[in-house]
Short mmCIF file of C-alpha atoms in Angstrom, two decimals:
data_model
loop_
_atom_site.label_atom_id
_atom_site.label_comp_id
_atom_site.label_asym_id
_atom_site.label_seq_id
_atom_site.Cartn_x
_atom_site.Cartn_y
_atom_site.Cartn_z
CA UNK J 26 0.00 0.00 0.00
CA UNK J 27 1.27 3.41 -0.86
CA UNK J 28 0.69 6.54 1.14
CA UNK J 29 1.76 10.10 0.44
CA UNK J 30 2.75 12.60 3.08
CA UNK J 31 0.94 15.90 2.71
CA UNK J 32 2.03 17.27 6.06
CA UNK J 33 3.90 20.33 4.87
CA UNK J 34 1.19 21.80 2.66
CA UNK J 35 -1.58 20.29 4.75
CA UNK J 36 -0.45 22.27 7.79
CA UNK J 37 -0.27 25.34 5.63
CA UNK J 38 -3.79 24.69 4.52
CA UNK J 39 -5.04 24.10 8.05
CA UNK J 40 -3.22 27.18 9.20
CA UNK J 41 -5.13 29.24 6.64
CA UNK J 42 -8.30 27.71 7.97
CA UNK J 43 -7.33 28.42 11.62
CA UNK J 44 -7.30 24.70 12.43
CA UNK J 45 -4.71 22.60 14.19
CA UNK J 46 -3.19 20.13 11.86
CA UNK J 47 -3.55 16.48 12.64
CA UNK J 48 -6.12 16.92 15.42
CA UNK J 49 -9.63 15.79 15.58
CA UNK J 50 -12.49 16.93 17.76
CA UNK J 51 -11.53 17.72 21.37
CA UNK J 52 -7.91 18.30 20.44
CA UNK J 53 -7.17 14.64 20.21
CA UNK J 54 -4.24 13.78 18.02
CA UNK J 55 -5.12 11.99 14.81
CA UNK J 56 -1.53 11.54 13.72
CA UNK J 57 0.45 13.39 11.04
CA UNK J 58 -0.16 11.02 8.18
CA UNK J 59 -2.73 11.74 5.50
CA UNK J 60 -3.61 8.09 5.46
CA UNK J 61 -6.18 8.68 8.22
CA UNK J 62 -9.72 9.17 7.04
CA UNK J 63 -10.44 12.19 9.22
CA UNK J 64 -7.47 14.04 7.89
CA UNK J 65 -8.42 13.32 4.37
CA UNK J 66 -11.97 14.45 4.92
CA UNK J 67 -10.77 17.64 6.55
CA UNK J 68 -8.50 18.36 3.66
CA UNK J 69 -11.27 17.84 1.15
CA UNK J 70 -13.67 20.02 3.12
CA UNK J 71 -11.02 22.64 3.52
CA UNK J 72 -10.39 22.73 -0.18
CA UNK J 73 -14.09 23.25 -0.84
CA UNK J 74 -14.34 26.08 1.68
CA UNK J 75 -11.36 28.06 0.46
CA UNK J 76 -12.86 28.43 -2.98
CA UNK J 77 -11.00 25.74 -4.88
CA UNK J 78 -12.68 23.75 -7.59
CA UNK J 79 -12.43 20.00 -7.02
CA UNK J 80 -12.82 17.02 -9.33
CA UNK J 81 -12.13 13.38 -8.48
CA UNK J 82 -9.81 11.43 -10.75
CA UNK J 83 -8.72 7.79 -10.81
CA UNK J 84 -4.97 7.07 -10.53
CA UNK J 85 -4.05 3.87 -12.39
CA UNK J 86 -0.33 4.37 -13.03
CA UNK J 87 2.49 6.02 -11.22
CA UNK J 88 2.22 9.76 -11.79
CA UNK J 89 -1.13 9.47 -13.70
CA UNK J 90 -4.42 10.98 -12.64
CA UNK J 91 -7.41 10.48 -14.97
CA UNK J 92 -11.04 11.39 -14.47
CA UNK J 93 -12.74 8.79 -12.32
CA UNK J 94 -15.84 8.18 -14.46
CA UNK J 95 -17.10 5.01 -16.11
CA UNK J 96 -14.87 5.31 -19.19
CA UNK J 97 -11.70 6.33 -17.35
CA UNK J 98 -10.26 7.97 -20.49
CA UNK J 99 -10.45 11.75 -20.08
CA UNK J 100 -7.54 14.19 -19.71
CA UNK J 101 -5.30 14.30 -16.63
CA UNK J 102 -5.47 16.92 -13.89
CA UNK J 103 -4.88 20.39 -15.30
CA UNK J 104 -4.15 22.09 -11.94
CA UNK J 105 -0.84 22.43 -10.25
CA UNK J 106 -1.97 20.46 -7.16
CA UNK J 107 -3.45 17.02 -6.82
CA UNK J 108 -4.33 15.15 -3.61
CA UNK J 109 -3.73 11.44 -3.74
CA UNK J 110 -5.84 9.19 -1.54
CA UNK J 111 -5.12 5.55 -0.84
CA UNK J 112 -8.39 3.77 -1.43
CA UNK J 113 -6.91 0.31 -1.26
CA UNK J 114 -9.65 -0.56 1.16
CA UNK J 115 -11.79 -1.07 -1.91
CA UNK J 116 -9.27 -3.65 -3.08
CA UNK J 117 -9.52 -2.26 -6.60
CA UNK J 118 -5.79 -1.53 -6.95
CA UNK J 119 -6.42 2.16 -7.76
CA UNK J 120 -5.34 5.39 -6.21
CA UNK J 121 -7.66 8.39 -6.39
CA UNK J 122 -6.62 11.95 -6.99
CA UNK J 123 -8.50 15.10 -6.14
CA UNK J 124 -7.29 17.83 -8.46
CA UNK J 125 -7.38 21.32 -7.04
CA UNK J 126 -7.62 24.57 -8.94
CA UNK J 127 -6.82 27.64 -6.91
CA UNK J 128 -9.76 30.06 -6.95
CA UNK J 129 -9.21 33.61 -8.06
CA UNK J 130 -7.46 35.57 -5.31
CA UNK J 131 -6.52 32.51 -3.18
CA UNK J 132 -2.92 31.90 -2.27
CA UNK J 133 -1.23 28.91 -3.88
CA UNK J 134 -0.62 25.92 -1.65
CA UNK J 135 2.80 24.32 -1.43
CA UNK J 136 3.24 21.27 -3.67
CA UNK J 137 2.70 17.82 -2.15
CA UNK J 138 5.77 15.92 -1.01
CA UNK J 139 6.85 12.70 -2.56
CA UNK J 140 6.45 9.69 -0.24
CA UNK J 141 9.79 8.21 0.62
CA UNK J 142 8.28 4.75 0.94
CA UNK J 143 6.92 4.49 -2.62
CA UNK J 144 7.60 5.62 -6.15
CA UNK J 145 3.95 6.37 -6.71
CA UNK J 146 3.18 10.05 -7.13
CA UNK J 147 -0.19 11.59 -7.97
CA UNK J 148 1.14 14.89 -9.14
CA UNK J 149 0.94 15.55 -12.90
CA UNK J 150 3.73 17.71 -14.29
CA UNK J 151 2.61 21.32 -14.46
CA UNK J 152 0.95 22.33 -17.74
CA UNK J 153 3.09 24.90 -19.50
CA UNK J 154 1.50 28.35 -19.53
CA UNK J 155 -0.03 29.15 -22.94
CA UNK J 156 2.04 31.38 -25.13
CA UNK J 157 0.89 34.93 -25.52
CA UNK J 158 -1.18 35.38 -28.72
CA UNK J 159 0.72 37.08 -31.51
CA UNK J 160 0.31 40.78 -31.59
CA UNK J 161 -1.86 41.58 -34.71
CA UNK J 162 -0.12 43.56 -37.37
CA UNK J 163 -1.91 46.89 -37.79
CA UNK J 164 -3.99 47.05 -41.03
CA UNK J 165 -2.31 48.84 -43.91
CA UNK J 166 -3.91 52.18 -44.69
CA UNK J 167 -5.41 52.31 -48.24
CA UNK J 168 -4.26 55.06 -50.59
CA UNK J 169 -5.75 56.44 -53.80
CA UNK J 170 -2.56 55.89 -55.76
CA UNK J 171 -1.80 52.37 -54.53
CA UNK J 172 -5.28 50.92 -54.28
CA UNK J 173 -7.46 53.00 -56.63
CA UNK J 174 -5.14 53.39 -59.63
CA UNK J 175 -4.91 57.09 -58.80
CA UNK J 176 -8.43 57.49 -60.27
CA UNK J 177 -10.48 58.02 -57.09
CA UNK J 178 -11.65 61.08 -55.22
CA UNK J 179 -11.22 59.23 -51.90
CA UNK J 180 -10.62 55.80 -50.36
CA UNK J 181 -11.62 54.20 -47.04
CA UNK J 182 -10.09 51.27 -45.14
CA UNK J 183 -12.27 48.84 -43.17
CA UNK J 184 -11.05 47.02 -39.96
CA UNK J 185 -9.86 44.05 -42.04
CA UNK J 186 -7.78 46.27 -44.29
CA UNK J 187 -10.08 46.14 -47.34
CA UNK J 188 -10.21 49.25 -49.49
CA UNK J 189 -13.30 51.02 -50.89
CA UNK J 190 -12.59 53.51 -53.66
CA UNK J 191 -14.84 56.43 -54.61
CA UNK J 192 -13.94 56.50 -58.30
CA UNK J 193 -13.80 59.73 -60.26
CA UNK J 194 -16.36 60.40 -62.99
CA UNK J 195 -16.24 57.87 -65.85
CA UNK J 196 -14.03 55.41 -63.85
CA UNK J 197 -15.38 52.16 -62.41
CA UNK J 198 -14.56 48.70 -61.01
CA UNK J 199 -13.15 48.03 -57.52
CA UNK J 200 -9.82 49.69 -58.18
CA UNK J 201 -11.12 52.31 -60.65
CA UNK J 202 -9.15 50.59 -63.42
CA UNK J 203 -11.71 51.01 -66.24
CA UNK J 204 -12.75 54.29 -67.85
CA UNK J 205 -15.87 55.08 -69.92
CA UNK J 206 -15.00 56.97 -73.12
CA UNK J 207 -17.11 58.07 -76.07
CA UNK J 208 -14.65 56.57 -78.53
CA UNK J 209 -14.36 53.14 -76.89
CA UNK J 210 -17.79 52.56 -75.34
CA UNK J 211 -20.05 54.60 -77.65
CA UNK J 212 -18.34 54.04 -81.02
CA UNK J 213 -17.56 57.75 -81.12
CA UNK J 214 -21.27 58.47 -81.71
CA UNK J 215 -22.25 59.99 -78.34
CA UNK J 216 -22.43 63.45 -76.86
CA UNK J 217 -21.49 62.15 -73.41
CA UNK J 218 -20.89 58.96 -71.41
CA UNK J 219 -21.18 58.09 -67.70
CA UNK J 220 -20.79 55.01 -65.52
CA UNK J 221 -24.09 53.12 -65.33
CA UNK J 222 -26.16 52.71 -62.18
CA UNK J 223 -24.74 49.26 -61.41
CA UNK J 224 -21.19 50.55 -61.57
CA UNK J 225 -20.19 47.78 -63.98
CA UNK J 226 -20.38 49.50 -67.38
CA UNK J 227 -21.17 52.65 -69.30
CA UNK J 228 -24.30 54.58 -70.35
CA UNK J 229 -24.02 56.55 -73.59
CA UNK J 230 -26.04 59.65 -74.55
CA UNK J 231 -26.09 59.05 -78.30
CA UNK J 232 -25.66 61.92 -80.72
CA UNK J 233 -28.55 62.87 -83.01
CA UNK J 234 -29.28 60.14 -85.53
CA UNK J 235 -27.69 57.31 -83.51
CA UNK J 236 -29.25 54.77 -81.17
CA UNK J 237 -28.50 51.54 -79.30
CA UNK J 238 -26.76 50.89 -75.98
CA UNK J 239 -23.40 51.64 -77.58
CA UNK J 240 -24.69 54.12 -80.23
CA UNK J 241 -23.62 51.66 -82.94
CA UNK J 242 -26.78 52.07 -85.02
CA UNK J 243 -27.46 55.19 -87.05
CA UNK J 244 -30.41 56.48 -89.09
CA UNK J 245 -29.78 57.48 -92.72
CA UNK J 246 -32.14 58.69 -95.44
CA UNK J 247 -30.84 56.14 -97.93
CA UNK J 248 -30.69 53.16 -95.60
CA UNK J 249 -33.85 53.71 -93.59
CA UNK J 250 -36.09 55.79 -95.87
CA UNK J 251 -35.31 54.32 -99.31
CA UNK J 252 -33.75 57.64 -100.24
CA UNK J 253 -37.21 59.25 -100.27
CA UNK J 254 -37.02 61.44 -97.17
CA UNK J 255 -36.08 65.03 -96.44
CA UNK J 256 -34.81 64.05 -92.99
CA UNK J 257 -34.64 61.17 -90.53
CA UNK J 258 -34.42 61.02 -86.73
CA UNK J 259 -34.36 58.35 -84.05
CA UNK J 260 -37.88 57.41 -83.03
CA UNK J 261 -39.39 58.03 -79.62
CA UNK J 262 -38.56 54.52 -78.35
CA UNK J 263 -34.91 54.92 -79.21
CA UNK J 264 -34.92 51.66 -81.16
CA UNK J 265 -35.46 52.74 -84.78
CA UNK J 266 -35.89 55.63 -87.20
CA UNK J 267 -38.68 58.03 -88.20
CA UNK J 268 -38.55 59.46 -91.74
CA UNK J 269 -39.88 62.79 -92.93
CA UNK J 270 -40.69 61.67 -96.46
CA UNK J 271 -40.07 64.03 -99.34
CA UNK J 272 -42.65 62.60 -101.78
CA UNK J 273 -45.96 64.48 -102.03
CA UNK J 274 -48.82 62.78 -100.22
CA UNK J 275 -46.41 60.18 -98.75
CA UNK J 276 -46.25 58.85 -95.23
CA UNK J 277 -45.53 55.69 -93.27
CA UNK J 278 -43.66 55.03 -90.04
CA UNK J 279 -41.68 52.02 -91.22
CA UNK J 280 -39.07 54.10 -93.04
CA UNK J 281 -40.56 53.06 -96.41
CA UNK J 282 -42.22 56.36 -97.33
CA UNK J 283 -45.37 54.52 -98.49
CA UNK J 284 -48.07 56.66 -100.03
CA UNK J 285 -50.81 57.93 -97.78
CA UNK J 286 -54.20 56.21 -98.16
CA UNK J 287 -55.83 57.06 -101.48
CA UNK J 288 -52.59 58.06 -103.25
CA UNK J 289 -50.43 56.06 -105.66
CA UNK J 290 -47.67 56.46 -108.20
CA UNK J 291 -43.87 56.64 -108.09
CA UNK J 292 -44.04 59.89 -106.20
CA UNK J 293 -47.55 59.40 -104.80
CA UNK J 294 -48.70 61.96 -107.40
CA UNK J 295 -52.01 60.24 -108.17
CA UNK J 296 -55.08 60.31 -105.99
CA UNK J 297 -58.00 57.94 -106.35
CA UNK J 298 -61.17 59.93 -106.99
CA UNK J 299 -64.77 58.71 -107.34
CA UNK J 300 -65.56 61.11 -110.16
CA UNK J 301 -62.37 60.45 -112.09
CA UNK J 302 -61.84 56.71 -111.54
CA UNK J 303 -65.38 55.46 -110.85
CA UNK J 304 -67.47 57.65 -113.18
CA UNK J 305 -69.08 59.16 -110.12
CA UNK J 306 -70.95 55.90 -109.54
CA UNK J 307 -69.13 54.59 -106.42
CA UNK J 308 -69.68 54.84 -102.72
CA UNK J 309 -65.92 54.76 -102.08
CA UNK J 310 -62.58 54.26 -103.83
CA UNK J 311 -59.16 53.02 -102.66
CA UNK J 312 -55.74 52.19 -104.12
CA UNK J 313 -55.70 48.65 -105.52
CA UNK J 314 -53.52 45.85 -104.23
CA UNK J 315 -50.81 46.46 -106.80
CA UNK J 316 -50.53 50.12 -105.88
CA UNK J 317 -50.91 51.17 -109.50
CA UNK J 318 -54.60 52.11 -109.74
CA UNK J 319 -57.90 52.32 -107.95
CA UNK J 320 -60.55 49.87 -106.80
CA UNK J 321 -64.12 51.25 -106.87
CA UNK J 322 -66.89 50.14 -104.55
CA UNK J 323 -69.78 50.79 -106.95
CA UNK J 324 -73.05 52.23 -105.78
CA UNK J 325 -76.11 49.90 -105.93
CA UNK J 326 -77.10 49.16 -109.54
CA UNK J 327 -73.66 49.95 -111.02
CA UNK J 328 -70.92 47.54 -112.07
CA UNK J 329 -67.70 47.36 -114.04
CA UNK J 330 -64.05 48.13 -113.24
CA UNK J 331 -64.86 51.84 -113.14
CA UNK J 332 -68.57 51.50 -112.29
CA UNK J 333 -69.27 52.43 -115.91
CA UNK J 334 -72.28 50.14 -116.28
CA UNK J 335 -75.72 50.57 -114.75
CA UNK J 336 -78.29 47.83 -114.51
CA UNK J 337 -81.48 48.95 -116.33
CA UNK J 338 -84.80 47.13 -116.75
CA UNK J 339 -85.21 48.24 -120.34
CA UNK J 340 -81.61 47.47 -121.31
CA UNK J 341 -80.89 44.34 -119.34
CA UNK J 342 -84.40 42.89 -118.81
CA UNK J 343 -86.16 43.79 -122.09
CA UNK J 344 -88.52 45.97 -120.13
CA UNK J 345 -90.23 42.90 -118.70
CA UNK J 346 -88.93 43.04 -115.10
CA UNK J 347 -90.19 44.46 -111.89
CA UNK J 348 -86.62 45.29 -110.72
CA UNK J 349 -82.96 44.72 -111.57
CA UNK J 350 -79.72 44.54 -109.50
CA UNK J 351 -76.00 43.77 -109.95
CA UNK J 352 -75.35 40.03 -109.84
CA UNK J 353 -73.20 38.28 -107.26
CA UNK J 354 -70.10 38.35 -109.43
CA UNK J 355 -70.36 42.10 -109.95
CA UNK J 356 -70.10 41.69 -113.69
CA UNK J 357 -73.73 41.83 -114.83
CA UNK J 358 -77.37 42.20 -113.82
CA UNK J 359 -80.00 39.97 -112.26
CA UNK J 360 -83.62 40.67 -113.40
CA UNK J 361 -86.70 40.07 -111.32
CA UNK J 362 -89.01 39.30 -114.29
CA UNK J 363 -92.65 40.23 -114.36
CA UNK J 364 -95.16 37.29 -114.14
CA UNK J 365 -95.09 35.12 -117.27
CA UNK J 366 -91.58 36.18 -118.32
CA UNK J 367 -88.54 33.92 -117.88
CA UNK J 368 -85.09 34.78 -116.43
CA UNK J 369 -82.38 35.76 -116.88
CA UNK J 370 -83.25 38.66 -119.18
CA UNK J 371 -87.09 38.36 -119.34
CA UNK J 372 -86.96 37.96 -123.12
CA UNK J 373 -89.24 34.89 -123.43
CA UNK J 374 -92.38 33.54 -121.82
CA UNK J 375 -91.98 31.26 -118.91
CA UNK J 376 -93.01 27.60 -119.36
CA UNK J 377 -96.84 27.25 -119.82
CA UNK J 378 -97.23 30.99 -120.56
CA UNK J 379 -98.02 32.38 -124.01
CA UNK J 380 -99.27 35.45 -125.76
CA UNK J 381 -97.68 38.77 -126.79
CA UNK J 382 -97.18 39.76 -123.15
CA UNK J 383 -96.93 36.22 -121.80
CA UNK J 384 -100.14 36.97 -120.01
CA UNK J 385 -101.94 33.70 -120.89
CA UNK J 386 -101.12 30.51 -119.10
CA UNK J 387 -101.92 26.91 -120.00
CA UNK J 388 -103.51 25.10 -117.08
CA UNK J 389 -105.14 21.65 -116.61
CA UNK J 390 -108.50 23.32 -117.14
CA UNK J 391 -107.51 23.96 -120.77
CA UNK J 392 -107.53 20.14 -121.07
CA UNK J 393 -110.81 19.55 -119.23
CA UNK J 394 -108.82 18.51 -116.23
CA UNK J 395 -108.07 15.19 -117.94
CA UNK J 396 -104.49 15.86 -119.06
CA UNK J 397 -101.30 14.42 -117.67
CA UNK J 398 -99.35 17.49 -118.92
CA UNK J 399 -100.25 20.78 -120.55
CA UNK J 400 -97.94 23.15 -122.44
CA UNK J 401 -97.98 26.01 -124.90
CA UNK J 402 -98.43 24.78 -128.47
CA UNK J 403 -95.87 25.16 -131.18
CA UNK J 404 -97.35 28.39 -132.57
CA UNK J 405 -97.34 30.06 -129.15
CA UNK J 406 -101.01 30.93 -129.34
CA UNK J 407 -102.64 28.13 -127.35
CA UNK J 408 -102.15 24.99 -125.31
CA UNK J 409 -101.28 21.38 -126.11
CA UNK J 410 -102.86 18.69 -123.93
CA UNK J 411 -101.25 15.37 -123.21
CA UNK J 412 -104.42 13.48 -122.22
CA UNK J 413 -104.54 10.83 -119.60
CA UNK J 414 -105.23 7.23 -120.85
CA UNK J 415 -108.78 6.83 -122.25
CA UNK J 416 -109.27 10.53 -123.02
CA UNK J 417 -109.11 11.97 -126.51
CA UNK J 418 -107.22 15.11 -127.61
CA UNK J 419 -107.12 17.94 -128.26
CA UNK J 420 -108.99 18.99 -125.14
CA UNK J 421 -109.33 15.60 -123.38
CA UNK J 422 -113.05 16.28 -123.12
CA UNK J 423 -114.31 12.89 -124.50
CA UNK J 424 -113.30 9.27 -124.37
CA UNK J 425 -111.10 7.89 -127.06
CA UNK J 426 -112.60 5.37 -129.57
CA UNK J 427 -113.72 2.11 -127.88
CA UNK J 428 -113.29 3.70 -124.36
CA UNK J 429 -116.24 4.34 -122.13
CA UNK J 430 -117.24 5.04 -118.57
CA UNK J 431 -117.18 8.16 -116.35
CA UNK J 432 -113.39 8.38 -116.49
CA UNK J 433 -113.00 6.63 -119.85
CA UNK J 434 -111.31 3.84 -117.98
CA UNK J 435 -113.04 0.92 -119.73
CA UNK J 436 -112.10 -0.22 -123.23
CA UNK J 437 -114.00 -2.35 -125.75
CA UNK J 438 -111.86 -5.05 -127.35
CA UNK J 439 -112.74 -8.13 -129.47
CA UNK J 440 -110.90 -10.33 -127.08
CA UNK J 441 -112.42 -8.90 -123.97
CA UNK J 442 -115.95 -7.99 -125.00
CA UNK J 443 -116.57 -10.43 -127.91
CA UNK J 444 -114.83 -13.61 -126.81
CA UNK J 445 -112.44 -13.18 -129.67
CA UNK J 446 -115.17 -14.24 -132.10
CA UNK J 447 -116.04 -10.87 -133.65
CA UNK J 448 -114.98 -9.03 -136.70
CA UNK J 449 -115.28 -5.64 -134.90
CA UNK J 450 -116.36 -4.02 -131.67
CA UNK J 451 -117.55 -0.53 -130.64
CA UNK J 452 -118.97 1.30 -127.66
CA UNK J 453 -122.72 0.90 -127.57
CA UNK J 454 -125.09 3.76 -128.01
CA UNK J 455 -125.63 4.34 -124.30
CA UNK J 456 -121.90 4.55 -123.63
CA UNK J 457 -121.99 1.96 -120.92
CA UNK J 458 -120.85 -1.18 -122.79
CA UNK J 459 -119.68 -2.71 -126.06
CA UNK J 460 -121.40 -3.86 -129.30
CA UNK J 461 -119.83 -6.85 -131.06
CA UNK J 462 -120.09 -7.68 -134.80
CA UNK J 463 -119.73 -11.48 -134.53
CA UNK J 464 -117.78 -13.45 -137.04
CA UNK J 465 -119.75 -15.94 -139.29
CA UNK J 466 -121.08 -18.86 -137.24
CA UNK J 467 -121.08 -16.97 -133.94
CA UNK J 468 -123.93 -15.21 -132.25
CA UNK J 469 -124.93 -13.56 -129.03
CA UNK J 470 -123.95 -10.18 -127.42
CA UNK J 471 -120.52 -11.52 -126.65
CA UNK J 472 -120.27 -13.82 -129.73
CA UNK J 473 -119.93 -16.75 -127.43
CA UNK J 474 -122.61 -19.16 -128.98
CA UNK J 475 -123.06 -20.67 -132.44
CA UNK J 476 -125.40 -18.93 -134.77
CA UNK J 477 -128.55 -20.67 -136.08
CA UNK J 478 -127.75 -23.84 -138.13
CA UNK J 479 -124.04 -23.61 -137.11
CA UNK J 480 -122.32 -26.14 -134.96
CA UNK J 481 -118.97 -27.56 -134.17
CA UNK J 482 -116.03 -26.51 -132.01
CA UNK J 483 -115.67 -23.13 -133.74
CA UNK J 484 -119.23 -22.96 -135.01
CA UNK J 485 -117.69 -23.54 -138.41
CA UNK J 486 -120.13 -26.20 -139.63
CA UNK J 487 -123.45 -25.18 -141.09
CA UNK J 488 -126.58 -27.28 -141.63
CA UNK J 489 -128.06 -26.70 -145.07
CA UNK J 490 -130.90 -28.39 -147.02
CA UNK J 491 -128.74 -29.01 -149.95
CA UNK J 492 -125.96 -30.46 -147.94
CA UNK J 493 -127.80 -32.45 -145.34
CA UNK J 494 -131.33 -33.15 -146.72
CA UNK J 495 -130.53 -34.65 -150.21
#
């Protein structure tokens, strides 16, 4: 077991506390060795009361004190003094150190003494005092010449030694190294130039006739006005040119000196006029798509390239129309013919009409109502009836030969009315049946029996006195 004598500095400690070293309650001697529990406790309490910070460390090797926690692997004592306690009673083979840090204003205790009986020592070698921090080098003062290219009105230095230049007019960038000039930045086409609001470039005030951020573009009469302008200036937006055209009656904002509305010609010398170009017969007139003449919008009733033609009932409708108008193509007239007259020009009667004025019309009544179709006859002075079956022309008023009945729907035929045994057949006198003229040998209304003295399959045999009575 190792013990360490702390008598020298312990007595100094107890003296500071006004206590007698090595004595317990009642003045009884407890011995001079720190191995006694009371002494150790007094030392620990004393350390706490004199304002020293204390932390317990575990001592596992000679001269080593580490923090006595579960891991046992934190740094050694940092203070000058360490108290070593023999805790062999725990039979754990460890020594325990209490590291002391002297509180502010407290006097330093004497170092513990090495125990003559053992080589164990709890004291960690003193930690060297930290070196004084290097004295900062004072920041260099900025100057206009050194840091602003000599092109600044003033310069300031911040605590870190950085320089801020107040550049002179037309100079920019951090060190005032770049200069705005009319020749370099404005192509020589500006009245003035200044550093822009961002401080990273130049703003040009272009001279008259020039535009663009660098005044590189210029307006010319030949290039922008086709050579047809008296003058040219930059437009209000500063992005193009406005021409004052020299041609009479010319205009346009696209630098093309196009003729004003209604004018045409090389020098816009011609003006479209209703009286001159449309014979006075137009509601309006405008320059045509080719720019070499005029397009007339003719008044109602007029047509032609120059509205030279007028639709007229007498001229275009033979006087037989109620009204006339320009057709959909604008190249002729459409007549609204009077009743009886046929389009397009009302020169002939309409179908079924006839007469000098086309005032007569053929109707079914001209054919007794018994016609399938009625039309004007070939001479144009009456009607032709196409009678229905059974009715006889020309007026379809009576039945055709051998037809009878109220609608002339029944027909007398030898086969049908006379059993095929007649020489002829006709409608009877009352008009309600047929009369047969029987062939020789046949008799009866329908010729269906043999005549007197005739017999045989076709009534072809005749009984005679001479032939049958000898």
